[in-house]
Tab-separated table of C-alpha atoms and ligand atoms in Angstrom:
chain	number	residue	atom	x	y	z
Q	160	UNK	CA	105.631	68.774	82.649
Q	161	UNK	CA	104.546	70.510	79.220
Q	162	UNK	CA	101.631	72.600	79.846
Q	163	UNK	CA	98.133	71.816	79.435
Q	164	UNK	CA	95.780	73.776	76.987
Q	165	UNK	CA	94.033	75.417	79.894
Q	166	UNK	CA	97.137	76.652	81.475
Q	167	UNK	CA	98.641	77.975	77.629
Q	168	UNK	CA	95.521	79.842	78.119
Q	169	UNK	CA	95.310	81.094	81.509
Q	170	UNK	CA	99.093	82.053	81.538
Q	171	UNK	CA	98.759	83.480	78.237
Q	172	UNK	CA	99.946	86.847	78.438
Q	173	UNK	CA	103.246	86.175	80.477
Q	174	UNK	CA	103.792	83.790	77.927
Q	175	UNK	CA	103.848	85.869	75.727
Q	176	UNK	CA	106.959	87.722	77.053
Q	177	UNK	CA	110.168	86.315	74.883
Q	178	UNK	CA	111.746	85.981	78.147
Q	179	UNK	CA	109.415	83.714	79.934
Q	180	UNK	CA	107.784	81.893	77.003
Q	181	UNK	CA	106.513	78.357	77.280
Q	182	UNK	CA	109.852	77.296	78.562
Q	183	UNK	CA	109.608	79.597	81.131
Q	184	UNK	CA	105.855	79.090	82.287
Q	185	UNK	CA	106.859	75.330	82.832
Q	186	UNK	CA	109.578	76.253	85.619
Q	187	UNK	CA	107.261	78.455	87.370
Q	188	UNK	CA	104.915	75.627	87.643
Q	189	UNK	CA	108.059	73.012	88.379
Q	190	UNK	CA	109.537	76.025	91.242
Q	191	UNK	CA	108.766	76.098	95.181
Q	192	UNK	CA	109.034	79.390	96.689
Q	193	UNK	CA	108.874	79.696	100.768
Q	194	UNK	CA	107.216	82.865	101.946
Q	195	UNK	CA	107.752	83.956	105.536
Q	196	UNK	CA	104.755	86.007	106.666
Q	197	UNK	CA	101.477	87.077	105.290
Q	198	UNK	CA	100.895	90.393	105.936
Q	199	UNK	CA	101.690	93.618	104.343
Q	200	UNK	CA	104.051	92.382	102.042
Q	201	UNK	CA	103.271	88.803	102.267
Q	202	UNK	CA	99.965	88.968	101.061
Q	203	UNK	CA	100.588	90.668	97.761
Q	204	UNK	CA	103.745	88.702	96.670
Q	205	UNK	CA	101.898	85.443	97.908
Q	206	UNK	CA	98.838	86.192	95.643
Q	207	UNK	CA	101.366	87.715	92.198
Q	208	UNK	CA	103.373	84.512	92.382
Q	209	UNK	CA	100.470	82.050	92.904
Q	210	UNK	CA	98.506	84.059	89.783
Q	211	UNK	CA	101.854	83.703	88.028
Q	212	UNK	CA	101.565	79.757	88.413
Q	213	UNK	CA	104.299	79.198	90.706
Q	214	UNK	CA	103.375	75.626	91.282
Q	215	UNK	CA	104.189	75.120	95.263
Q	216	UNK	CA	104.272	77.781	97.611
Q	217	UNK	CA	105.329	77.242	101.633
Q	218	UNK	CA	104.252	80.434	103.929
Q	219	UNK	CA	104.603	80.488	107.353
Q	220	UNK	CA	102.394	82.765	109.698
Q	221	UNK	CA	101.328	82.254	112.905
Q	222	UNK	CA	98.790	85.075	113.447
Q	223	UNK	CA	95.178	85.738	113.258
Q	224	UNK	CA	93.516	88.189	110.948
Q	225	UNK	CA	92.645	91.135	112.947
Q	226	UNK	CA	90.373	94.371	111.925
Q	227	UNK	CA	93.572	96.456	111.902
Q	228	UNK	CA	95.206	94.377	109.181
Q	229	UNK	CA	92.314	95.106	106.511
Q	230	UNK	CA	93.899	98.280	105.345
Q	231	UNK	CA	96.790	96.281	103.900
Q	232	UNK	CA	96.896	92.729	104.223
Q	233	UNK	CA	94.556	92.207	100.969
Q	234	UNK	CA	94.493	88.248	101.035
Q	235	UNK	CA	92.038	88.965	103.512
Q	236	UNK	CA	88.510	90.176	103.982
Q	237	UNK	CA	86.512	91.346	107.268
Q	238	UNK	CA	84.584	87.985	107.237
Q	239	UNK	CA	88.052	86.588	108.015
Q	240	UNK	CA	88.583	88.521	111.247
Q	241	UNK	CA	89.888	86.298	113.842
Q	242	UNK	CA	90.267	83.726	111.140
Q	243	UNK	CA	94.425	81.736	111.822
Q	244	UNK	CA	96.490	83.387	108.812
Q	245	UNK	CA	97.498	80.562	107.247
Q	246	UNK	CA	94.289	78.893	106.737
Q	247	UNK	CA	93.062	82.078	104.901
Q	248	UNK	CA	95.828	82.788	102.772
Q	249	UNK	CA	95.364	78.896	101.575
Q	250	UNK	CA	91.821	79.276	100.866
Q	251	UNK	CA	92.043	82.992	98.720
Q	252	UNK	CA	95.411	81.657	96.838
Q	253	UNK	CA	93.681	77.963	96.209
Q	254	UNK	CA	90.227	79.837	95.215
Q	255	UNK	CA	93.000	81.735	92.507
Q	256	UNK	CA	94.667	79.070	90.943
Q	257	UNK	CA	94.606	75.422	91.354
Q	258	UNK	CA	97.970	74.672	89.496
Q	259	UNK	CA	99.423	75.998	92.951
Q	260	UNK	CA	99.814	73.827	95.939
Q	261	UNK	CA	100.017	75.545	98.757
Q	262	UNK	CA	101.350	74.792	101.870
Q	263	UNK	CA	101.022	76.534	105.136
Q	264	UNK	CA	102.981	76.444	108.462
Q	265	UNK	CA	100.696	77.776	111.358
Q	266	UNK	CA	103.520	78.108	113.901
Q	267	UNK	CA	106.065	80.660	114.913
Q	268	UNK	CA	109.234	79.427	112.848
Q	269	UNK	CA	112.431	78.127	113.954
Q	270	UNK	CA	115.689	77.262	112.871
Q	271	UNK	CA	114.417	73.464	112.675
Q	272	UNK	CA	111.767	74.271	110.935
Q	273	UNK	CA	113.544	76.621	108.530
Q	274	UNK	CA	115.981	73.683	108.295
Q	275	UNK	CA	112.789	71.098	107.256
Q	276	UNK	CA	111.614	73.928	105.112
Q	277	UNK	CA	114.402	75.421	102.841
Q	278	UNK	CA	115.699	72.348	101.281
Q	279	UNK	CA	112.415	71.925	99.075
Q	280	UNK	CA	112.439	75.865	97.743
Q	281	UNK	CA	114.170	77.517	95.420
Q	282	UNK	CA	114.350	80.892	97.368
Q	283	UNK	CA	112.715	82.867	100.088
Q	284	UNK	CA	111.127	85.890	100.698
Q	285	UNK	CA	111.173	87.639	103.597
Q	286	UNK	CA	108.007	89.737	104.567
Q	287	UNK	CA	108.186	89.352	108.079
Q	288	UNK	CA	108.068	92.297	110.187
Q	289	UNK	CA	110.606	92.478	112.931
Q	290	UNK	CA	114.881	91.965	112.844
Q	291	UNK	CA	115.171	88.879	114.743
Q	292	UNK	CA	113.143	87.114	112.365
Q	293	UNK	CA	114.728	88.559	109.486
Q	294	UNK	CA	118.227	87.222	110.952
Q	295	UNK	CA	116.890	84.316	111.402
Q	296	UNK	CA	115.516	83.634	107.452
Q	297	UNK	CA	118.622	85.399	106.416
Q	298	UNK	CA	121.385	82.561	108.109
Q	299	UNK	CA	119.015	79.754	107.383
Q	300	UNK	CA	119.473	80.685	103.603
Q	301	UNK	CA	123.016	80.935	104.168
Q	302	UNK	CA	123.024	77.329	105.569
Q	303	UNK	CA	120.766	76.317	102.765
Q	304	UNK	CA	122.334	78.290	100.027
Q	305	UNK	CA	118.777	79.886	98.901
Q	306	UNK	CA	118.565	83.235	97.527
Q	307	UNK	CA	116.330	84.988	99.746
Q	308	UNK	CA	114.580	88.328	98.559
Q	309	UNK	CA	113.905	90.991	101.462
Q	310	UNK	CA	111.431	93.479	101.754
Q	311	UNK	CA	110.030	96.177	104.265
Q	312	UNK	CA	108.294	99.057	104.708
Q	313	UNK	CA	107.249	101.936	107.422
Q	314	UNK	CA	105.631	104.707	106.926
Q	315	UNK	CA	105.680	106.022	103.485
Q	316	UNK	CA	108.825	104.358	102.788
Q	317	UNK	CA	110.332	100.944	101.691
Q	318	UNK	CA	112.909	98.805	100.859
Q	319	UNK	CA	114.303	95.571	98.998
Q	320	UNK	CA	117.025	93.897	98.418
Q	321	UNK	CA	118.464	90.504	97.271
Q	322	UNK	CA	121.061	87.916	98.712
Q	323	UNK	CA	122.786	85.674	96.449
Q	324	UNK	CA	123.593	82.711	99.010
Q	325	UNK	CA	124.551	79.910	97.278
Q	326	UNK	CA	125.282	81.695	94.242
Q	327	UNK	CA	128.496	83.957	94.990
Q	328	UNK	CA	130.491	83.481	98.398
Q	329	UNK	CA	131.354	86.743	98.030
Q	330	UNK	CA	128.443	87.956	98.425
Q	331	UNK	CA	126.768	89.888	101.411
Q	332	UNK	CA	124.303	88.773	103.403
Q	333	UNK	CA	121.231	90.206	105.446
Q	334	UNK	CA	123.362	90.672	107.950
Q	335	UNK	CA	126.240	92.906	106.348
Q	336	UNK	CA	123.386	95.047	105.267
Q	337	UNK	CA	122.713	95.780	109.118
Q	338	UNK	CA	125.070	94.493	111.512
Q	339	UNK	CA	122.587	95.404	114.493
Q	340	UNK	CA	118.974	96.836	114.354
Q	341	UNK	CA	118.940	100.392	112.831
Q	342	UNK	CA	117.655	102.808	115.118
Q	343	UNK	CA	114.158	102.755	113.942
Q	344	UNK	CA	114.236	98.978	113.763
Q	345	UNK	CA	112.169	98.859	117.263
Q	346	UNK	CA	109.372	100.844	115.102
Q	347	UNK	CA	106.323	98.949	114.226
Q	348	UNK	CA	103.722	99.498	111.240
Q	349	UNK	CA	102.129	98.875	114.376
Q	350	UNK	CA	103.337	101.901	116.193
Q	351	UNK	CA	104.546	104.304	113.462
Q	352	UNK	CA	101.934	103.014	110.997
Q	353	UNK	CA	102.238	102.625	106.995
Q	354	UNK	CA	100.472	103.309	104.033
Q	355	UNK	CA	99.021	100.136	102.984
Q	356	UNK	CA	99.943	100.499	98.902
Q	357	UNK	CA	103.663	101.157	100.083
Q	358	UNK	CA	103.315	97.190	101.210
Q	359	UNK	CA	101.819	96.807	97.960
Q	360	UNK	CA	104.472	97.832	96.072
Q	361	UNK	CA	107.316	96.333	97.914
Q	362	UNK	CA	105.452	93.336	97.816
Q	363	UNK	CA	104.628	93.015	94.147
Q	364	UNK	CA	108.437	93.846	93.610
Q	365	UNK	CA	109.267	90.610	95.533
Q	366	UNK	CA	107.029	88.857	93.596
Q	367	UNK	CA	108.648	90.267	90.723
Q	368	UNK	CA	112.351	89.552	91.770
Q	369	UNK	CA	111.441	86.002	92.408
Q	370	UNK	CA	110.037	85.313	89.222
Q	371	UNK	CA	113.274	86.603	87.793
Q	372	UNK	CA	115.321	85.053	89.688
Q	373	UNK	CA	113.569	81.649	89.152
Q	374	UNK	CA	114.006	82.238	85.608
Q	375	UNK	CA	117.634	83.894	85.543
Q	376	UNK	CA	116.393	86.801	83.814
Q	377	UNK	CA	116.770	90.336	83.608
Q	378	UNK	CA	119.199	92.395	85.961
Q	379	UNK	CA	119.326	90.806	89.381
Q	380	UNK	CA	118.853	93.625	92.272
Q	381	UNK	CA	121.660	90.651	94.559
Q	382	UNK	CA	123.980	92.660	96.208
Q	383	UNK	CA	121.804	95.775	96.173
Q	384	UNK	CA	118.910	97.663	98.171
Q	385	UNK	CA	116.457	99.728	96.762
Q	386	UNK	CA	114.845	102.443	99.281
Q	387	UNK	CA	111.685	103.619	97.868
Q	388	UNK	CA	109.972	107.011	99.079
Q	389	UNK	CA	106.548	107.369	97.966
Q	390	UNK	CA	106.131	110.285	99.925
Q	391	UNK	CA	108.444	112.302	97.352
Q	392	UNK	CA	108.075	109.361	95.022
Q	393	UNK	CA	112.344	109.214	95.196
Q	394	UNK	CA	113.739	105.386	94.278
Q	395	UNK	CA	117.493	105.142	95.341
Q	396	UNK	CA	120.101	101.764	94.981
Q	397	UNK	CA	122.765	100.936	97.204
Q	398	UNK	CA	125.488	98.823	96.647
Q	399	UNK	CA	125.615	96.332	99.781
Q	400	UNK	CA	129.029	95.632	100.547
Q	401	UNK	CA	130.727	92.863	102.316
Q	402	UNK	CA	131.077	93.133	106.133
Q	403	UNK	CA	134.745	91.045	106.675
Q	404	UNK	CA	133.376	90.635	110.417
Q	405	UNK	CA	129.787	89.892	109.686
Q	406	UNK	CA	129.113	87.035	112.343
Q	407	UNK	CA	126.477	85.028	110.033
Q	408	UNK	CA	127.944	84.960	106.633
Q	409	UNK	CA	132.272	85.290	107.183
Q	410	UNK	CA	131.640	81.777	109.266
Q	411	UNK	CA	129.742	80.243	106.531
Q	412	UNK	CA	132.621	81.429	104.118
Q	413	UNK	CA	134.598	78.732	105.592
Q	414	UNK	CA	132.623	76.050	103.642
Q	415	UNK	CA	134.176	74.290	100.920
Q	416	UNK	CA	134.275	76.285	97.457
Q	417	UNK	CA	132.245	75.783	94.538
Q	418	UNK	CA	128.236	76.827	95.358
Q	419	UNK	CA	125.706	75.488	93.360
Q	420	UNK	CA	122.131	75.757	94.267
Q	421	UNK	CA	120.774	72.305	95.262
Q	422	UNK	CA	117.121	72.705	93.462
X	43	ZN	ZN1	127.041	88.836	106.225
């Protein structure tokens, strides 16, 4: 749909950019992007990409808004403690922008409802905050063929990376990238805590990647992870490669040849 005058106005600056452009602005506003969590990471990517005019947004989060989350969750404020999750996030990201519909899932996810969920988006991002979850999004998008955009953090440190599914079969998948829990993968912000900008960062990057990747600009970080340490303020990229035994993405790679993404 072309855009409006008040929406040439209010996305102004980022159209602007010779890469997004008008052109550009209008596919944000046509793209659904399904968040899963909204909490360290969530939070900031939710609120970049809904500012940005991305014009339907799913997150899922089953939680309450607790005291301890102030220090890094930002969609939320202490009047919210106690307050379900999803019902906040809604209200700050609809009090931001209008143009974006937002849709909430209150309940723990599941394959089924990953399977409901996925067709509709474009992508994913993953800002959950334990493994089995992670799996989880990761061979949903696999089945889907979404791109899904991971991120995490502990500590001082973080990481992100991005999964072409449905793009390249030849690609690797959550899954390749850690074949079982790393050792530290039982450690908690909860238990070995985290500086709350460190979410901030990793989360505005996913916000970041997404746009670009709705837009199919720029240098896509698929197939790569980027381990950020604020602490010495070191970035490093790894090349991801392809585990030939990986039990979630070497059975998809028996489906028929020729990806295309669906929406
Ligand atoms: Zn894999």
């Amino acid at each position: 749909m072309p855009l409006n005058e008040t929406q040439i106005e209010r996305y102004s600056r980022q159209i602007l950019l010779k890469e997004l452009g008008g052109a550009g602005q209008e596919k944000l506003l046509d793209a659904t992007v399904f968040i899963l969590g909204a909490g360290g990471l969530g939070a900031p990517a939710a609120l970049y990409l809904a500012a940005a005019g991305i014009g339907n947004l799913i997150i899922a989060d089953f939680d309450r808004v607790d005291l301890s989350n102030l220090q890094r969750q930002i969609l939320f404020a202490t009047p919210d403690i106690g307050q379900p999750k999803g019902e906040t996030t809604a209200k700050a990201l609809g009090r931001l922008n209008t143009d974006c519909n937002i849709q909430v899932i209150g309940e723990r996810v599941t394959d089924n409802l990953l399977d409901d969920v996925l067709p509709r988006c474009r992508l994913a991002l993953d800002a959950s905050d334990n493994f089995a979850t992670r799996y989880m999004l990761n061979a949903a998008c696999l089945r889907h063929k979404k791109r899904l955009i991971t991120g995490a953090v502990l500590g001082f440190e973080g990481q992100i990376a991005t999964f072409h599914h449905g793009v390249n079969p030849a690609a690797p998948c959550y899954h390749c990238l850690y074949p079982s829990p790393p050792q530290r993968g039982n450690a908690t912000c909860a238990t070995a805590g985290v500086l709350g900008g460190v979410a901030g960062v990793i989360g505005c990057l996913q916000a970041v990647e997404a746009v670009k990747e709705l837009l199919g600009i720029g240098q896509s970080l698929a197939g790569q992870l980027l381990l950020i340490n604020t602490l010495d303020l070191v970035f490093h990229r790894i090349r991801i490669t392809k585990n030939p035994t990986c039990p979630t993405c070497q059975r998809d790679s028996s489906a028929p040849a020729g990806f295309s993404e669906s929406s």
